[in-house]
Short mmCIF file of C-alpha atoms in Angstrom, two decimals:
data_model
loop_
_atom_site.label_atom_id
_atom_site.label_comp_id
_atom_site.label_asym_id
_atom_site.label_seq_id
_atom_site.Cartn_x
_atom_site.Cartn_y
_atom_site.Cartn_z
CA ALA A 15 -7.64 -0.71 -16.06
CA GLN A 16 -3.30 -1.86 -14.34
CA SER A 17 -3.83 -4.34 -12.16
CA VAL A 18 -1.44 -7.97 -10.77
CA THR A 19 -1.93 -11.04 -10.04
CA GLN A 20 0.46 -12.43 -7.27
CA LEU A 21 -0.21 -16.29 -7.94
CA GLY A 22 0.12 -18.69 -4.19
CA SER A 23 -1.79 -16.40 -0.92
CA HIS A 24 0.88 -18.55 1.21
CA VAL A 25 4.29 -19.42 0.56
CA SER A 26 6.73 -21.60 3.30
CA VAL A 27 10.34 -21.36 2.35
CA SER A 28 13.16 -23.69 4.27
CA GLU A 29 16.18 -21.20 6.35
CA GLY A 30 18.47 -21.03 3.34
CA ALA A 31 16.45 -21.61 0.47
CA LEU A 32 14.87 -19.60 -2.73
CA VAL A 33 11.93 -17.17 -2.76
CA LEU A 34 10.05 -16.81 -5.41
CA LEU A 35 7.27 -14.62 -5.07
CA ARG A 36 5.26 -14.46 -8.57
CA CYS A 37 3.29 -11.72 -10.00
CA ASN A 38 1.86 -11.10 -13.35
CA TYR A 39 0.88 -7.84 -14.10
CA SER A 40 -2.25 -6.16 -16.96
CA SER A 41 -1.29 -2.46 -17.89
CA SER A 42 -2.71 -0.76 -21.07
CA VAL A 43 -0.20 2.21 -20.50
CA PRO A 44 4.58 0.62 -19.52
CA PRO A 45 3.61 -0.05 -15.45
CA TYR A 46 5.74 1.57 -12.83
CA LEU A 47 5.63 -2.19 -11.17
CA PHE A 48 6.51 -2.16 -6.98
CA TRP A 49 7.54 -4.82 -4.24
CA TYR A 50 6.12 -3.85 -0.35
CA VAL A 51 6.29 -6.11 1.88
CA GLN A 52 4.30 -5.80 5.74
CA TYR A 53 5.68 -7.00 9.03
CA PRO A 54 3.16 -7.60 11.19
CA ASN A 55 1.15 -4.54 13.04
CA GLN A 56 2.75 -2.40 10.75
CA GLY A 57 2.51 -0.48 7.54
CA LEU A 58 3.84 -0.67 3.76
CA GLN A 59 7.47 -0.52 3.08
CA LEU A 60 9.18 0.02 -0.07
CA LEU A 61 11.41 -3.52 -0.75
CA LEU A 62 11.78 -1.95 -4.51
CA LYS A 63 10.81 -1.25 -7.41
CA TYR A 64 10.32 -1.32 -11.65
CA THR A 65 10.63 2.35 -13.47
CA SER A 66 11.55 1.51 -17.09
CA ALA A 67 15.35 1.77 -15.83
CA ALA A 68 16.91 -1.95 -16.39
CA THR A 69 15.50 -4.95 -15.87
CA LEU A 70 17.26 -6.37 -13.34
CA VAL A 71 15.64 -4.18 -10.01
CA LYS A 72 17.36 -4.53 -6.88
CA GLY A 73 15.99 -3.81 -3.82
CA ILE A 74 16.66 -3.88 0.57
CA ASN A 75 17.61 -7.00 2.42
CA GLY A 76 18.75 -8.36 -0.47
CA PHE A 77 15.35 -8.99 -2.29
CA GLU A 78 15.87 -8.75 -6.74
CA ALA A 79 12.68 -8.94 -8.89
CA GLU A 80 12.96 -8.88 -13.05
CA PHE A 81 10.82 -7.10 -15.28
CA LYS A 82 10.07 -9.35 -17.77
CA LYS A 83 7.45 -7.30 -21.02
CA SER A 84 7.19 -10.81 -22.87
CA GLU A 85 5.87 -12.48 -20.02
CA THR A 86 4.12 -9.44 -18.17
CA SER A 87 5.80 -10.87 -15.23
CA PHE A 88 7.10 -9.24 -12.30
CA HIS A 89 9.01 -12.08 -9.75
CA LEU A 90 10.50 -11.04 -6.18
CA THR A 91 13.59 -13.78 -5.55
CA LYS A 92 16.16 -13.64 -3.02
CA PRO A 93 18.80 -16.66 -3.15
CA SER A 94 18.81 -17.03 1.03
CA ALA A 95 15.87 -17.06 3.02
CA HIS A 96 16.39 -15.96 6.53
CA MET A 97 13.98 -16.25 9.02
CA SER A 98 13.39 -12.52 9.48
CA ASP A 99 11.72 -12.16 5.92
CA ALA A 100 8.63 -13.92 7.56
CA ALA A 101 6.19 -11.54 5.90
CA GLU A 102 3.45 -10.28 3.70
CA TYR A 103 4.64 -9.05 0.98
CA PHE A 104 2.56 -7.07 -2.36
CA CYS A 105 3.19 -6.72 -5.96
CA ALA A 106 2.09 -2.96 -6.63
CA VAL A 107 1.36 -1.29 -10.63
CA SER A 108 0.09 2.75 -10.91
CA GLY A 109 -3.28 2.94 -11.41
CA SER A 110 -5.12 4.10 -14.15
CA SER A 111 -4.83 8.01 -11.79
CA GLY A 112 -1.21 8.14 -12.59
CA TYR A 113 0.32 7.84 -9.13
CA ALA A 114 -2.66 6.30 -6.69
CA LEU A 115 -0.74 1.97 -6.55
CA ASN A 116 -2.68 -0.80 -7.16
CA PHE A 117 -1.89 -3.99 -5.21
CA GLY A 118 -2.37 -7.82 -5.70
CA LYS A 119 -3.85 -9.55 -2.26
CA GLY A 120 -0.22 -10.75 -1.01
CA THR A 121 1.09 -13.38 -0.82
CA SER A 122 2.64 -14.36 3.16
CA LEU A 123 5.93 -15.98 2.79
CA LEU A 124 6.15 -18.51 5.86
CA VAL A 125 10.05 -19.16 6.66
CA THR A 126 11.03 -23.11 8.31
CA PRO A 127 14.13 -23.12 10.62
CA GLU B 29 9.12 13.17 13.43
CA THR B 30 9.76 12.11 10.09
CA GLY B 31 7.81 9.54 7.17
CA VAL B 32 3.94 9.34 7.73
CA THR B 33 2.39 9.62 10.54
CA GLN B 34 -0.69 8.35 11.96
CA THR B 35 -3.26 8.35 14.91
CA PRO B 36 -4.25 6.37 16.64
CA ARG B 37 -2.58 3.05 15.73
CA HIS B 38 -5.81 1.41 17.45
CA LEU B 39 -9.33 2.43 17.82
CA VAL B 40 -12.50 0.99 19.14
CA MET B 41 -15.97 1.96 18.30
CA GLY B 42 -19.61 1.77 18.70
CA MET B 43 -21.64 1.75 15.16
CA THR B 44 -22.83 5.57 16.50
CA ASN B 45 -19.66 6.47 17.34
CA LYS B 46 -17.94 9.77 15.27
CA LYS B 47 -14.14 9.68 15.10
CA SER B 48 -11.48 10.69 13.86
CA LEU B 49 -8.65 9.32 12.07
CA LYS B 50 -5.74 11.39 11.73
CA CYS B 51 -2.11 11.26 9.26
CA GLU B 52 0.50 13.41 9.14
CA GLN B 53 3.20 13.42 6.54
CA HIS B 54 6.48 14.91 7.48
CA LEU B 55 8.34 14.43 3.06
CA GLY B 56 7.18 17.52 2.02
CA HIS B 57 4.64 15.33 -0.10
CA ASN B 58 1.90 16.91 -2.29
CA ALA B 59 -0.36 14.25 -2.44
CA MET B 60 -1.91 11.71 0.43
CA TYR B 61 -4.23 8.60 0.37
CA TRP B 62 -6.17 6.64 2.29
CA TYR B 63 -6.31 2.57 1.61
CA LYS B 64 -8.94 0.24 3.41
CA GLN B 65 -6.55 -3.20 4.50
CA SER B 66 -9.08 -6.12 5.47
CA ALA B 67 -8.52 -9.50 5.81
CA LYS B 68 -7.93 -12.35 3.15
CA LYS B 69 -8.94 -8.69 0.50
CA PRO B 70 -6.47 -6.53 -1.74
CA LEU B 71 -5.39 -2.92 -0.03
CA GLU B 72 -8.38 -0.55 -1.40
CA LEU B 73 -7.86 2.58 -2.23
CA MET B 74 -9.82 5.04 -0.79
CA PHE B 75 -9.52 8.75 -1.46
CA VAL B 76 -6.55 10.30 -3.24
CA TYR B 77 -5.29 14.38 -2.04
CA ASN B 78 -3.30 15.82 -5.64
CA PHE B 79 -2.20 19.57 -4.22
CA LYS B 80 -5.02 19.37 -1.07
CA GLU B 81 -7.97 18.63 -3.63
CA GLN B 82 -9.35 15.51 -3.84
CA THR B 83 -8.95 13.99 -7.25
CA GLU B 84 -10.71 9.97 -6.38
CA ASN B 85 -12.83 8.44 -4.36
CA ASN B 86 -13.73 4.90 -5.08
CA SER B 87 -16.93 5.30 -4.77
CA VAL B 88 -16.88 4.88 -0.30
CA PRO B 89 -20.17 5.22 1.62
CA SER B 90 -20.50 8.97 2.50
CA ARG B 91 -19.30 7.34 6.54
CA PHE B 92 -15.93 8.11 5.31
CA SER B 93 -15.70 11.66 5.26
CA PRO B 94 -11.90 13.09 4.27
CA GLU B 95 -10.37 16.44 5.58
CA CYS B 96 -7.33 17.82 4.28
CA PRO B 97 -6.11 20.74 5.45
CA ASN B 98 -3.32 20.99 3.48
CA SER B 99 -0.48 18.85 1.83
CA SER B 100 0.79 17.80 5.60
CA HIS B 101 -2.65 16.94 6.84
CA LEU B 102 -5.05 14.47 5.96
CA PHE B 103 -8.26 12.72 8.07
CA LEU B 104 -10.20 10.34 7.58
CA HIS B 105 -13.51 10.75 9.78
CA LEU B 106 -16.16 7.73 10.66
CA HIS B 107 -19.73 8.48 11.66
CA THR B 108 -22.24 5.17 12.18
CA LEU B 109 -20.02 2.91 10.28
CA GLN B 110 -20.47 -0.50 10.35
CA PRO B 111 -18.67 -3.97 11.83
CA GLU B 112 -17.50 -5.00 8.19
CA ASP B 113 -15.69 -1.53 8.46
CA SER B 114 -13.56 -3.02 10.87
CA ALA B 115 -9.65 -2.75 9.36
CA LEU B 116 -6.33 -1.73 9.07
CA TYR B 117 -6.93 2.02 7.61
CA LEU B 118 -3.49 2.56 5.69
CA CYS B 119 -1.97 6.69 5.11
CA ALA B 120 -0.04 7.58 2.66
CA SER B 121 2.16 10.22 0.76
CA SER B 122 3.39 10.57 -2.71
CA GLN B 123 5.27 13.35 -4.08
CA ASP B 124 3.49 14.11 -7.80
CA ARG B 125 5.40 15.33 -10.22
CA GLY B 126 2.16 17.17 -12.26
CA SER B 127 2.28 15.01 -15.01
CA GLY B 128 -0.02 12.01 -13.22
CA ARG B 129 2.66 9.86 -12.10
CA ALA B 130 4.28 10.21 -8.68
CA ILE B 131 8.17 10.88 -9.10
CA GLY B 132 9.40 7.67 -8.38
CA GLY B 133 6.11 6.59 -7.93
CA GLU B 134 6.24 4.90 -4.98
CA LEU B 135 4.30 5.70 -2.36
CA PHE B 136 5.71 6.19 1.22
CA PHE B 137 3.33 4.84 4.43
CA GLY B 138 2.01 5.45 7.36
CA GLU B 139 1.95 2.14 9.98
CA GLY B 140 -1.86 2.59 9.98
CA SER B 141 -4.72 3.20 11.91
CA ARG B 142 -7.01 -0.70 13.51
CA LEU B 143 -9.99 0.07 13.10
CA THR B 144 -12.45 -2.28 15.77
CA VAL B 145 -16.42 -1.15 14.96
CA LEU B 146 -18.55 -3.11 17.71
#
């Protein structure tokens, strides 16, 4: 079965610092991988996705992620954090049914002034 | 209206009530989903509908009853719920290309219906 593990349920960074949110996946087939963001009282919004094209994927709001098969990782990064980046971030992998996604537990990002 | 819309946004109900959550997608997709989001737990897939046919039911209790009358609308009927069913219920849609994987793979989510069971 396809699954993801997000390391760290809470991450705190200073404004302007590097953001690194970790995600490792397990998949018996070539995975499709995703990062979603959820702001308070809202649904999930797609940040970026990997679907077997370029291993370095650029998304919205300055985020990017790199697919590393050897490490089974898909970590999310942003060079400089903004206050507006404070939110819950979810890593997801396409599930065994093909089109449903399996989500990690989420990482809450706090950005301090 | 664009995207995926869910109503109501907030719902409070007693354990003996019957209520329904509604989801409508305006993206021309052919697959729709219900997910449950509880505090401190991963998003749980509840139901998947593809071309209006239910293709997945993740061992969801029968007090949750989905209905998909067409590819644009999805309902979740609620009956005799328990307090532990209080959660954010998220609807999503995608375009299934017929090979078992959504085009681009991504799901498009609504803003959710916050359910409180007293």
